[in-house]
Tab-separated table of C-alpha atoms in Angstrom:
chain	number	residue	atom	x	y	z
A	30	MET	CA	-33.379	113.532	10.516
A	31	TYR	CA	-35.266	114.939	13.496
A	32	PHE	CA	-36.181	112.329	16.628
A	33	SER	CA	-38.655	112.602	19.314
A	34	ASN	CA	-38.055	110.424	22.143
A	35	LYS	CA	-40.742	108.276	21.374
A	36	ASN	CA	-38.766	107.460	18.222
A	37	THR	CA	-35.902	107.206	19.720
A	38	ALA	CA	-36.843	104.633	22.300
A	39	LEU	CA	-39.309	102.814	20.058
A	40	ALA	CA	-35.909	102.678	17.357
A	41	ALA	CA	-33.597	100.935	20.022
A	42	MET	CA	-36.178	98.423	21.481
A	43	LEU	CA	-36.464	97.260	17.374
A	44	ALA	CA	-32.437	97.337	17.251
A	45	PHE	CA	-32.550	100.313	14.820
A	46	ALA	CA	-29.181	101.217	14.401
A	47	THR	CA	-30.821	105.341	15.275
A	48	ALA	CA	-28.539	108.135	15.697
A	49	GLY	CA	-29.551	111.371	18.225
A	50	THR	CA	-30.541	114.342	16.802
A	51	ASN	CA	-26.479	115.929	17.807
A	52	ALA	CA	-25.488	113.231	14.907
A	53	HIS	CA	-26.711	114.411	11.505
A	54	MET	CA	-24.647	115.006	8.927
A	55	LEU	CA	-23.034	117.812	8.143
A	56	LEU	CA	-20.879	119.406	5.842
A	57	ALA	CA	-17.373	119.664	5.541
A	58	GLU	CA	-15.739	120.081	2.559
A	59	PRO	CA	-15.383	122.388	1.119
A	60	LYS	CA	-14.972	124.056	4.493
A	61	PRO	CA	-19.207	125.859	4.785
A	62	PHE	CA	-19.414	129.339	6.055
A	63	SER	CA	-18.841	130.018	9.111
A	64	THR	CA	-22.486	132.510	9.997
A	65	PRO	CA	-24.914	131.610	9.966
A	66	ALA	CA	-23.332	128.109	12.277
A	67	LEU	CA	-24.392	125.163	10.804
A	68	GLN	CA	-27.444	123.462	13.225
A	69	ASN	CA	-27.958	120.141	13.121
A	70	GLY	CA	-30.954	118.905	10.814
A	71	PRO	CA	-33.340	120.340	8.194
A	72	LEU	CA	-34.090	123.455	6.973
A	73	ASP	CA	-36.628	124.328	8.911
A	74	THR	CA	-38.075	127.156	9.269
A	75	ALA	CA	-39.273	127.486	12.458
A	76	SER	CA	-36.224	125.885	14.146
A	77	GLY	CA	-34.085	128.548	13.153
A	78	ARG	CA	-33.286	126.473	9.784
A	79	ALA	CA	-34.971	128.949	6.913
A	80	PHE	CA	-34.463	128.379	3.436
A	81	PRO	CA	-31.220	128.965	1.808
A	82	CYS	CA	-28.645	127.296	3.837
A	83	GLN	CA	-29.626	127.894	7.656
A	84	VAL	CA	-29.721	131.879	7.239
A	85	GLY	CA	-30.337	133.518	10.213
A	86	ALA	CA	-30.180	137.288	11.701
A	87	GLY	CA	-26.353	137.060	11.374
A	88	GLY	CA	-25.394	137.497	8.386
A	89	TYR	CA	-22.613	135.054	6.740
A	90	SER	CA	-18.803	134.537	7.089
A	91	GLY	CA	-15.957	132.855	6.424
A	92	ALA	CA	-13.163	132.958	4.331
A	93	ALA	CA	-14.033	131.226	0.960
A	94	THR	CA	-12.388	127.696	-1.499
A	95	GLN	CA	-10.480	128.831	-4.155
A	96	MET	CA	-11.459	126.401	-6.954
A	97	PRO	CA	-10.502	125.913	-10.472
A	98	LEU	CA	-12.958	126.269	-13.310
A	99	GLY	CA	-12.184	122.862	-15.060
A	100	SER	CA	-11.855	121.220	-11.285
A	101	SER	CA	-12.543	117.870	-9.167
A	102	GLN	CA	-12.899	118.982	-5.909
A	103	LYS	CA	-14.023	116.846	-2.674
A	104	LEU	CA	-17.068	116.195	-1.019
A	105	ALA	CA	-16.982	115.032	2.892
A	106	PHE	CA	-19.003	115.160	5.831
A	107	THR	CA	-18.981	114.938	9.751
A	108	GLY	CA	-21.856	113.006	11.190
A	109	GLN	CA	-23.115	109.315	11.310
A	110	ALA	CA	-26.723	109.844	10.486
A	111	THR	CA	-26.839	109.267	7.469
A	112	HIS	CA	-30.751	107.421	7.011
A	113	GLY	CA	-30.436	105.268	4.426
A	114	GLY	CA	-28.589	107.896	1.566
A	115	GLY	CA	-30.323	109.540	-0.506
A	116	SER	CA	-29.740	111.898	-2.853
A	117	CYS	CA	-27.966	114.720	-3.010
A	118	GLN	CA	-27.198	118.087	-5.565
A	119	ILE	CA	-24.236	120.480	-5.582
A	120	SER	CA	-24.982	124.081	-6.829
A	121	ILE	CA	-23.904	127.348	-6.795
A	122	SER	CA	-25.034	130.804	-6.901
A	123	TYR	CA	-23.277	133.358	-7.718
A	124	ASP	CA	-24.594	135.190	-4.512
A	125	THR	CA	-22.430	135.171	-1.073
A	126	ALA	CA	-25.269	136.415	0.723
A	127	PRO	CA	-28.093	134.306	-0.544
A	128	THR	CA	-31.664	134.814	-0.283
A	129	LYS	CA	-34.695	133.439	-1.048
A	130	GLN	CA	-34.650	135.356	-4.074
A	131	SER	CA	-31.006	133.574	-4.899
A	132	VAL	CA	-30.445	131.358	-8.247
A	133	TRP	CA	-29.311	128.272	-7.508
A	134	LYS	CA	-27.645	125.815	-10.811
A	135	VAL	CA	-26.751	122.711	-10.864
A	136	ILE	CA	-23.358	120.911	-11.458
A	137	HIS	CA	-23.383	117.047	-10.737
A	138	SER	CA	-25.903	115.208	-8.840
A	139	ILE	CA	-26.043	111.820	-6.975
A	140	GLU	CA	-28.600	109.345	-7.058
A	141	GLY	CA	-28.316	106.806	-4.829
A	142	GLY	CA	-26.401	106.195	-2.027
A	143	CYS	CA	-25.595	109.716	-1.012
A	144	VAL	CA	-24.800	110.266	2.043
A	145	ALA	CA	-23.854	106.440	1.927
A	146	ASP	CA	-24.700	103.578	0.550
A	147	VAL	CA	-25.544	101.877	3.401
A	148	ALA	CA	-28.523	99.933	5.489
A	149	GLY	CA	-29.727	102.734	8.114
A	150	ASN	CA	-27.037	105.132	9.912
A	151	MET	CA	-23.838	104.489	10.813
A	152	GLY	CA	-23.731	105.428	14.585
A	153	ASP	CA	-24.730	108.755	16.703
A	154	SER	CA	-21.550	110.552	16.878
A	155	ALA	CA	-22.137	114.217	15.635
A	156	SER	CA	-17.392	115.071	15.105
A	157	ALA	CA	-16.602	111.877	14.173
A	158	ALA	CA	-15.293	111.655	10.301
A	159	SER	CA	-17.603	110.355	7.315
A	160	PRO	CA	-15.779	107.348	5.567
A	161	PHE	CA	-17.984	108.573	2.873
A	162	THR	CA	-16.203	111.221	-0.259
A	163	PHE	CA	-17.614	112.466	-2.955
A	164	GLN	CA	-15.663	114.483	-5.976
A	165	PHE	CA	-17.529	116.918	-8.170
A	166	PRO	CA	-16.968	119.242	-11.436
A	167	ILE	CA	-17.341	122.673	-11.310
A	168	PRO	CA	-17.159	123.344	-15.056
A	169	SER	CA	-15.136	125.029	-16.975
A	170	ASP	CA	-17.201	127.351	-18.897
A	171	ILE	CA	-19.061	128.830	-16.255
A	172	PRO	CA	-18.763	132.697	-14.635
A	173	ALA	CA	-15.704	132.634	-11.758
A	174	GLY	CA	-16.087	135.090	-8.978
A	175	LYS	CA	-16.868	134.640	-5.480
A	176	ALA	CA	-19.809	132.266	-5.247
A	177	THR	CA	-21.418	129.994	-2.505
A	178	VAL	CA	-21.410	126.611	-2.907
A	179	ALA	CA	-25.013	124.575	-1.336
A	180	TRP	CA	-25.254	121.203	-1.156
A	181	THR	CA	-28.611	119.690	-0.386
A	182	TRP	CA	-29.477	116.233	0.365
A	183	LEU	CA	-33.178	113.892	0.242
A	184	ASN	CA	-32.688	111.427	2.742
A	185	ARG	CA	-34.165	107.720	2.315
A	186	ILE	CA	-34.962	106.628	5.366
A	187	GLY	CA	-36.698	108.192	7.347
A	188	ASN	CA	-39.129	111.930	7.817
A	189	ARG	CA	-39.371	113.682	4.609
A	190	GLU	CA	-37.283	116.719	4.619
A	191	PHE	CA	-34.601	118.222	2.840
A	192	TYR	CA	-30.953	118.955	3.286
A	193	MET	CA	-28.983	122.030	3.019
A	194	ASN	CA	-24.997	123.762	3.543
A	195	CYS	CA	-23.196	125.721	1.647
A	196	ALA	CA	-19.954	126.867	1.364
A	197	PRO	CA	-18.340	130.347	-0.075
A	198	VAL	CA	-16.142	129.805	-2.321
A	199	GLU	CA	-13.530	131.648	-5.497
A	200	LEU	CA	-14.178	130.158	-8.881
A	201	THR	CA	-11.074	130.842	-10.279
A	202	GLY	CA	-9.741	130.751	-14.063
A	203	SER	CA	-11.238	132.425	-17.387
A	204	GLY	CA	-13.501	132.109	-19.861
A	205	GLY	CA	-16.795	132.063	-19.275
A	206	SER	CA	-19.358	132.737	-20.036
A	207	LYS	CA	-22.839	134.039	-18.063
A	208	SER	CA	-25.237	131.604	-21.286
A	209	ALA	CA	-23.039	128.729	-19.764
A	210	TYR	CA	-24.302	129.301	-15.902
A	211	ASP	CA	-27.707	129.957	-16.967
A	212	ALA	CA	-27.970	125.594	-19.386
A	213	LEU	CA	-27.132	124.750	-15.716
A	214	PRO	CA	-30.992	122.805	-14.606
A	215	ASP	CA	-32.254	124.871	-10.878
A	216	MET	CA	-31.688	122.807	-7.637
A	217	LEU	CA	-34.418	120.950	-6.518
A	218	VAL	CA	-36.205	122.489	-3.331
A	219	THR	CA	-38.811	120.741	-1.731
A	220	ASN	CA	-40.110	118.367	1.580
A	221	ILE	CA	-38.760	122.172	3.708
A	222	ASP	CA	-41.550	123.176	6.226
A	223	GLY	CA	-43.770	119.169	5.663
A	224	LYS	CA	-44.412	120.366	2.244
A	225	ASN	CA	-43.050	117.432	0.227
A	226	ALA	CA	-43.961	118.181	-3.975
A	227	CYS	CA	-42.165	115.430	-5.139
A	228	ASN	CA	-43.255	112.594	-3.442
A	229	THR	CA	-40.555	112.002	-2.113
A	230	VAL	CA	-41.581	108.393	-1.512
A	231	GLU	CA	-39.771	107.090	2.282
A	232	GLY	CA	-37.037	103.976	1.845
A	233	SER	CA	-36.635	104.758	-1.842
A	234	ASP	CA	-33.049	106.370	-3.707
A	235	TYR	CA	-34.110	109.099	-6.277
A	236	LYS	CA	-33.654	110.688	-9.402
A	237	TYR	CA	-33.768	113.686	-9.913
A	238	PRO	CA	-36.080	115.932	-13.113
A	239	ASN	CA	-33.307	117.035	-14.380
A	240	PRO	CA	-30.445	115.813	-12.683
A	241	GLY	CA	-27.830	117.645	-15.345
A	242	LYS	CA	-25.157	116.467	-17.274
A	243	SER	CA	-22.404	115.289	-14.503
A	244	VAL	CA	-24.606	112.534	-12.861
A	245	ASP	CA	-23.292	110.057	-10.413
A	246	ARG	CA	-26.071	106.926	-9.077
A	247	LYS	CA	-24.506	104.956	-6.784
A	248	GLY	CA	-27.425	103.462	-5.357
A	249	PRO	CA	-29.200	99.747	-6.611
A	250	ALA	CA	-31.241	100.373	-9.355
A	251	ASN	CA	-33.944	98.163	-8.003
A	252	ARG	CA	-34.749	101.497	-5.511
A	253	LEU	CA	-34.423	104.097	-7.582
A	254	ILE	CA	-38.449	106.309	-8.308
A	255	GLN	CA	-38.254	108.880	-11.279
A	256	LEU	CA	-39.799	111.169	-9.068
A	257	GLN	CA	-42.085	113.517	-10.695
A	258	CYS	CA	-42.885	117.338	-8.655
A	259	ALA	CA	-46.491	119.346	-8.446
A	260	SER	CA	-45.475	122.046	-11.491
A	261	GLY	CA	-43.777	125.122	-10.376
A	262	THR	CA	-41.602	123.457	-7.844
A	263	PRO	CA	-38.477	124.695	-7.717
A	264	GLY	CA	-36.228	122.120	-10.196
A	265	GLY	CA	-38.499	120.510	-10.749
A	266	GLN	CA	-39.031	120.432	-14.284
A	267	ALA	CA	-37.777	116.911	-16.478
A	268	GLY	CA	-35.376	117.211	-18.719
A	269	SER	CA	-33.445	115.249	-20.946
A	270	SER	CA	-31.338	111.644	-19.416
A	271	PRO	CA	-27.376	111.723	-19.768
A	272	SER	CA	-25.401	109.069	-19.779
A	273	VAL	CA	-25.077	108.060	-16.495
A	274	PRO	CA	-22.283	105.989	-15.239
A	275	SER	CA	-22.110	103.345	-11.380
A	276	THR	CA	-19.595	104.352	-9.794
A	277	PRO	CA	-19.019	103.087	-5.940
A	278	SER	CA	-18.534	105.525	-2.822
A	279	THR	CA	-15.689	105.802	-1.044
A	280	PRO	CA	-15.061	103.136	0.884
A	281	ALA	CA	-16.062	100.267	-2.060
A	282	GLN	CA	-17.041	97.299	-0.781
A	283	PRO	CA	-15.382	94.761	-2.819
A	284	PRO	CA	-18.617	91.400	-4.823
A	285	ALA	CA	-18.469	88.560	-3.228
A	286	SER	CA	-16.539	85.339	-5.250
A	287	PRO	CA	-19.102	83.419	-7.755
A	288	SER	CA	-19.036	80.371	-6.239
A	289	LYS	CA	-18.210	77.144	-8.091
A	290	PRO	CA	-21.713	75.059	-9.508
A	291	ALA	CA	-21.404	71.076	-8.586
A	292	ASN	CA	-21.992	69.154	-11.837
A	293	GLY	CA	-24.676	67.149	-12.658
A	294	GLY	CA	-27.579	66.883	-9.954
A	295	GLY	CA	-27.341	69.145	-7.461
A	296	ASN	CA	-29.790	71.704	-6.084
A	297	GLY	CA	-30.455	73.882	-3.643
A	298	ASN	CA	-33.263	75.311	-2.117
A	299	GLY	CA	-33.718	79.649	-1.085
A	300	ASN	CA	-36.612	81.392	0.449
A	301	GLY	CA	-36.670	85.679	1.116
A	302	ASN	CA	-38.439	88.121	1.539
A	303	GLY	CA	-37.497	91.804	1.835
A	304	ASN	CA	-39.926	94.742	1.917
A	305	GLY	CA	-39.775	98.618	1.590
A	306	ASN	CA	-39.581	99.144	-2.114
A	307	GLY	CA	-36.589	97.759	-3.176
A	308	ASN	CA	-36.236	93.278	-3.824
A	309	GLY	CA	-36.009	91.037	-0.720
A	310	ASN	CA	-34.384	87.796	-1.407
A	311	GLY	CA	-32.402	85.057	-0.461
A	312	ASN	CA	-29.907	82.931	-1.784
A	313	GLY	CA	-29.751	78.749	-0.639
A	314	ASN	CA	-26.750	76.453	-0.956
A	315	GLY	CA	-26.115	77.156	-5.011
A	316	ASN	CA	-27.068	79.028	-7.007
A	317	GLY	CA	-30.443	79.452	-6.387
A	318	ASN	CA	-32.026	82.794	-5.894
A	319	GLY	CA	-35.188	84.189	-5.206
A	320	ASN	CA	-36.789	87.764	-5.810
A	321	GLY	CA	-39.949	89.610	-4.446
A	322	ASN	CA	-40.960	93.175	-4.658
A	323	GLY	CA	-43.631	95.630	-4.339
A	324	ASN	CA	-44.611	99.405	-2.817
A	325	GLY	CA	-43.334	98.216	0.642
A	326	ASN	CA	-43.264	94.575	0.668
A	327	GLY	CA	-42.005	91.019	-1.376
A	328	SER	CA	-41.214	87.251	-1.716
A	329	GLY	CA	-40.318	84.995	-3.748
A	330	ASN	CA	-38.494	81.110	-3.920
A	331	GLY	CA	-35.833	80.381	-6.326
A	332	ASN	CA	-34.527	76.874	-7.274
A	333	GLY	CA	-30.926	76.739	-8.449
A	334	ASN	CA	-27.697	73.743	-9.056
A	335	GLY	CA	-25.316	73.490	-7.037
A	336	ASN	CA	-23.623	73.566	-4.239
A	337	GLY	CA	-22.378	76.652	-2.203
A	338	GLY	CA	-24.729	78.996	0.842
A	339	GLY	CA	-24.781	82.234	2.600
A	340	LYS	CA	-27.034	84.183	4.487
A	341	VAL	CA	-29.380	87.511	3.087
A	342	PRO	CA	-28.089	90.014	6.161
A	343	GLY	CA	-31.345	91.387	8.047
A	344	GLY	CA	-32.740	94.633	8.758
A	345	VAL	CA	-35.087	96.811	9.354
A	346	PHE	CA	-33.957	100.193	7.215
A	347	ALA	CA	-33.603	98.450	3.526
A	348	PRO	CA	-34.128	95.543	1.646
A	349	ALA	CA	-30.839	94.242	1.194
A	350	PRO	CA	-29.930	94.250	-2.071
A	351	SER	CA	-31.033	92.012	-4.549
A	352	SER	CA	-27.937	89.058	-5.052
A	353	THR	CA	-28.448	89.475	-8.296
A	354	THR	CA	-28.010	92.864	-8.767
A	355	ALA	CA	-24.677	93.730	-10.361
A	356	PRO	CA	-22.212	95.298	-7.956
A	357	SER	CA	-21.730	99.350	-8.829
A	358	SER	CA	-18.108	98.858	-8.108
A	359	PRO	CA	-16.002	98.572	-12.254
A	360	THR	CA	-15.283	95.222	-11.636
A	361	ALA	CA	-13.515	92.642	-13.977
A	362	ALA	CA	-16.484	90.261	-14.899
A	363	PRO	CA	-16.092	87.107	-12.851
A	364	ALA	CA	-16.602	83.463	-15.110
A	365	LYS	CA	-19.932	82.306	-16.307
A	366	PRO	CA	-20.538	78.702	-14.094
A	367	THR	CA	-20.615	75.761	-16.604
A	368	SER	CA	-23.018	74.479	-15.644
A	369	PRO	CA	-25.604	73.565	-18.820
A	370	SER	CA	-28.188	74.579	-16.113
A	371	THR	CA	-28.847	78.063	-16.323
A	372	PRO	CA	-31.482	79.432	-13.212
A	373	ALA	CA	-34.780	80.240	-14.094
A	374	LYS	CA	-35.163	84.430	-13.958
A	375	PRO	CA	-36.550	85.024	-10.895
A	376	SER	CA	-40.832	85.480	-10.937
A	377	GLY	CA	-41.764	86.142	-6.949
A	378	ALA	CA	-42.984	81.918	-7.611
A	379	PRO	CA	-40.941	78.506	-8.237
A	380	ALA	CA	-39.567	78.222	-11.203
A	381	ALA	CA	-37.967	75.427	-11.979
A	382	PRO	CA	-34.514	74.593	-13.399
A	383	ALA	CA	-33.707	73.558	-16.099
A	384	PRO	CA	-32.058	69.435	-16.654
A	385	GLY	CA	-28.679	68.644	-15.270
A	386	SER	CA	-26.108	65.768	-16.966
A	387	GLY	CA	-22.790	64.904	-15.548
A	388	SER	CA	-21.656	62.820	-12.867
A	389	GLY	CA	-22.022	63.557	-8.669
A	390	SER	CA	-24.864	65.618	-6.640
A	391	GLY	CA	-25.161	67.807	-4.188
A	392	SER	CA	-28.147	69.145	-2.138
A	393	GLY	CA	-28.269	71.928	0.797
A	394	SER	CA	-30.488	75.023	1.850
A	395	GLY	CA	-30.508	78.531	2.170
A	396	SER	CA	-32.332	81.039	4.592
A	397	SER	CA	-33.230	84.878	4.796
A	398	SER	CA	-32.823	86.961	7.436
A	399	GLY	CA	-34.927	89.357	5.712
A	400	LYS	CA	-38.458	89.614	7.316
A	401	ALA	CA	-41.333	90.945	5.013
A	402	PRO	CA	-43.729	92.927	6.794
A	403	ALA	CA	-47.642	92.004	7.208
A	404	THR	CA	-50.001	93.158	4.197
A	405	GLY	CA	-53.014	91.934	5.274
A	406	ALA	CA	-55.634	94.321	6.918
A	407	GLY	CA	-55.072	97.326	8.709
A	408	ALA	CA	-51.199	97.818	5.814
A	409	GLN	CA	-51.665	101.664	3.869
A	410	ALA	CA	-50.023	101.862	0.970
A	411	ALA	CA	-47.013	103.557	1.691
A	412	GLY	CA	-47.231	107.643	0.114
A	413	SER	CA	-50.767	107.340	0.872
A	414	ALA	CA	-52.820	110.561	2.951
A	415	CYS	CA	-53.124	109.670	6.589
A	416	SER	CA	-54.197	112.100	9.413
A	417	PRO	CA	-53.315	112.547	12.334
A	418	GLU	CA	-49.493	113.636	12.317
A	419	GLY	CA	-48.078	110.933	14.866
A	420	GLN	CA	-50.581	108.551	13.968
A	421	TRP	CA	-49.743	104.995	14.765
A	422	ASN	CA	-50.243	101.595	12.249
A	423	CYS	CA	-50.114	98.016	13.882
A	424	VAL	CA	-50.352	95.384	10.947
A	425	GLY	CA	-51.056	92.506	11.317
A	426	GLY	CA	-49.097	92.440	15.115
A	427	SER	CA	-45.441	91.425	13.608
A	428	ALA	CA	-45.590	95.761	11.539
A	429	TYR	CA	-45.970	98.794	11.980
A	430	GLN	CA	-46.121	102.050	10.940
A	431	LEU	CA	-45.719	105.529	10.921
A	432	CYS	CA	-47.700	108.524	9.585
A	433	GLY	CA	-45.915	111.834	9.491
A	434	SER	CA	-45.462	114.503	6.939
A	435	GLY	CA	-49.462	113.411	5.992
A	436	VAL	CA	-48.568	110.726	4.661
A	437	TRP	CA	-48.195	106.673	6.074
A	438	SER	CA	-45.126	105.733	5.459
A	439	VAL	CA	-43.676	102.034	4.301
A	440	ALA	CA	-44.524	99.329	6.839
A	441	MET	CA	-41.200	98.098	8.936
A	442	PRO	CA	-40.779	94.639	10.687
A	443	LEU	CA	-41.098	94.498	14.573
A	444	ALA	CA	-37.838	92.760	15.713
A	445	ALA	CA	-37.512	89.241	16.039
A	446	GLY	CA	-39.001	88.465	19.282
A	447	THR	CA	-41.168	90.894	19.234
A	448	SER	CA	-45.052	91.702	18.889
A	449	CYS	CA	-47.194	95.012	18.283
A	450	THR	CA	-51.540	94.917	19.319
A	451	PRO	CA	-53.083	95.511	16.315
A	452	GLY	CA	-54.917	98.565	14.764
A	453	GLN	CA	-55.004	102.076	14.512
A	454	SER	CA	-53.890	104.862	17.892
A	455	SER	CA	-51.844	107.882	19.496
A	456	SER	CA	-49.388	105.065	20.801
A	457	LEU	CA	-47.900	102.371	19.679
A	458	SER	CA	-47.925	99.250	21.515
A	459	VAL	CA	-44.943	96.793	21.261
A	460	ALA	CA	-43.193	93.943	24.212
A	461	ALA	CA	-40.813	91.151	24.141
A	462	ILE	CA	-43.317	88.189	23.011
A	463	GLY	CA	-43.927	86.431	26.755
A	464	ARG	CA	-43.512	89.726	28.747
A	465	ARG	CA	-45.067	93.227	29.580
A	466	VAL	CA	-45.470	95.544	26.362
A	467	ALA	CA	-44.741	98.928	26.244
A	468	ALA	CA	-46.372	101.721	24.856
A	469	PHE	CA	-45.081	104.434	22.285
A	470	ARG	CA	-46.472	107.505	22.016
A	471	ALA	CA	-47.206	110.619	19.440
C-alpha cells in the first residue's frame, strides 16, 4: 500500500503496525520475471506499475520455472507490509509477454488470510522472507507449454488497491486441452487507478464472484463478504459456488485449550467491543462472552458459568477473532463441557444463562482491550461516497475516518490516551490527552 508522510506519522502515533513504502509484499516463489523488475506497491499507471505485471517499456525477461501438469506448487513472498491480509488469486496466461489484451484464467483462489492472516503489518523490512506460505495446484487437463503465472491480491487494510506480480513458467506433461483452459473463470481485476468496481470495503476479506474449483478460505468466516462487481468487470461475473475447505496458512496458531467449567453456581461476566466488518468480543472468567457486529462497530455482553479467564488482544487494524469462531486449522474437537447450563447465543444484549445445579461456586470478571469507535454524530458509513480526497473525519474525539479513492474508510479508534478534534477537515488534530495537539494534513 502507498503511504504519504502524514499517514506514516499518524500510524506511528496511533501505534499502528505500519510498514513504509519499501516494505510491500513481493512474489518470491514462483520466481518472478527479472524484467520488468518488481517495484513495491500496487498497480498504478502513473507510477509506472501498469497492468498487467507492472509492465513497462523494457519488456519481459527471465528464466522459466518448470511446473508439471497436476503438480502442487509453492507460493511465497518477501516483505512485511501484509496490510491485514485479504484475498488472492493465482491465474495463468499462455502469453509469455502479457499485454492488456492477454487472457488470464484462474487456477486457484485464496479467500481471506492472504498474504498473511494477521491484524495489520508484520514489520517494515522489505527483504524479510514472509513466514506465511501457500500451495496452489496446476490443473492436469490444461495444455502444456510456456506460460505466465500471475499472483493478484486485494488487500484488507489500507487504500483500495490491486497488487499483481508475474512469473515465467513452463508447464510440462501431455494430454491437456484448450477447452479445459477456456472453461476456467476469468481473473478478477479491480481497484486500479482508483476505480473500485467491486466495492471492496476496507476491513473485510473477499469472496470472489467466480473463484473456480480450487479454493482455500483461511480468514474468519464472519469477515468474508461476497464481492458484487459492476457489469463488464473482468472476472466479476458470478459462477457456481464450490465446496470449500477451511485450511490454515503456514504458520498456523494452535487453538486455545478450553477451560474446565466449575460445578454449581460459579459465574463470570465479560464484555467486549470490536470494529470493522468483523465481530468484537470479550471473555470473562468462565465461558461467558459477548459479541456485537456491524458495518463499522459493535458491542455486546454475555454471561456464562465456570472459572477461567482471558483478555481479547487489542489492535487497531482489525477486531480480534470471535472466541466463538471455530479455528480454521483441522484439530480434534474439544470435549463438550459437562456443566448442565449452556450459555445463550450472544446477540449484542445480555442473555441469562440456564440455571445450574450441583456444588461449589466461583466468580470472576473479564475485560476486552479492543476499543470500539464512536458511532455518534459525524460518523460516516464505511464505503459511502466522499470528497475531497484526503479529507479527515474525527468521530466523537476518539476515532477517525479518511476519505480515500472516493469512499470513507471504516472508523478506526485512536490509541488509548489520545484524542482528536471532532468534525471533518483537511487535517486531523491528534493529541495525547492533556498534551499539545499534533495536526496531520491531507
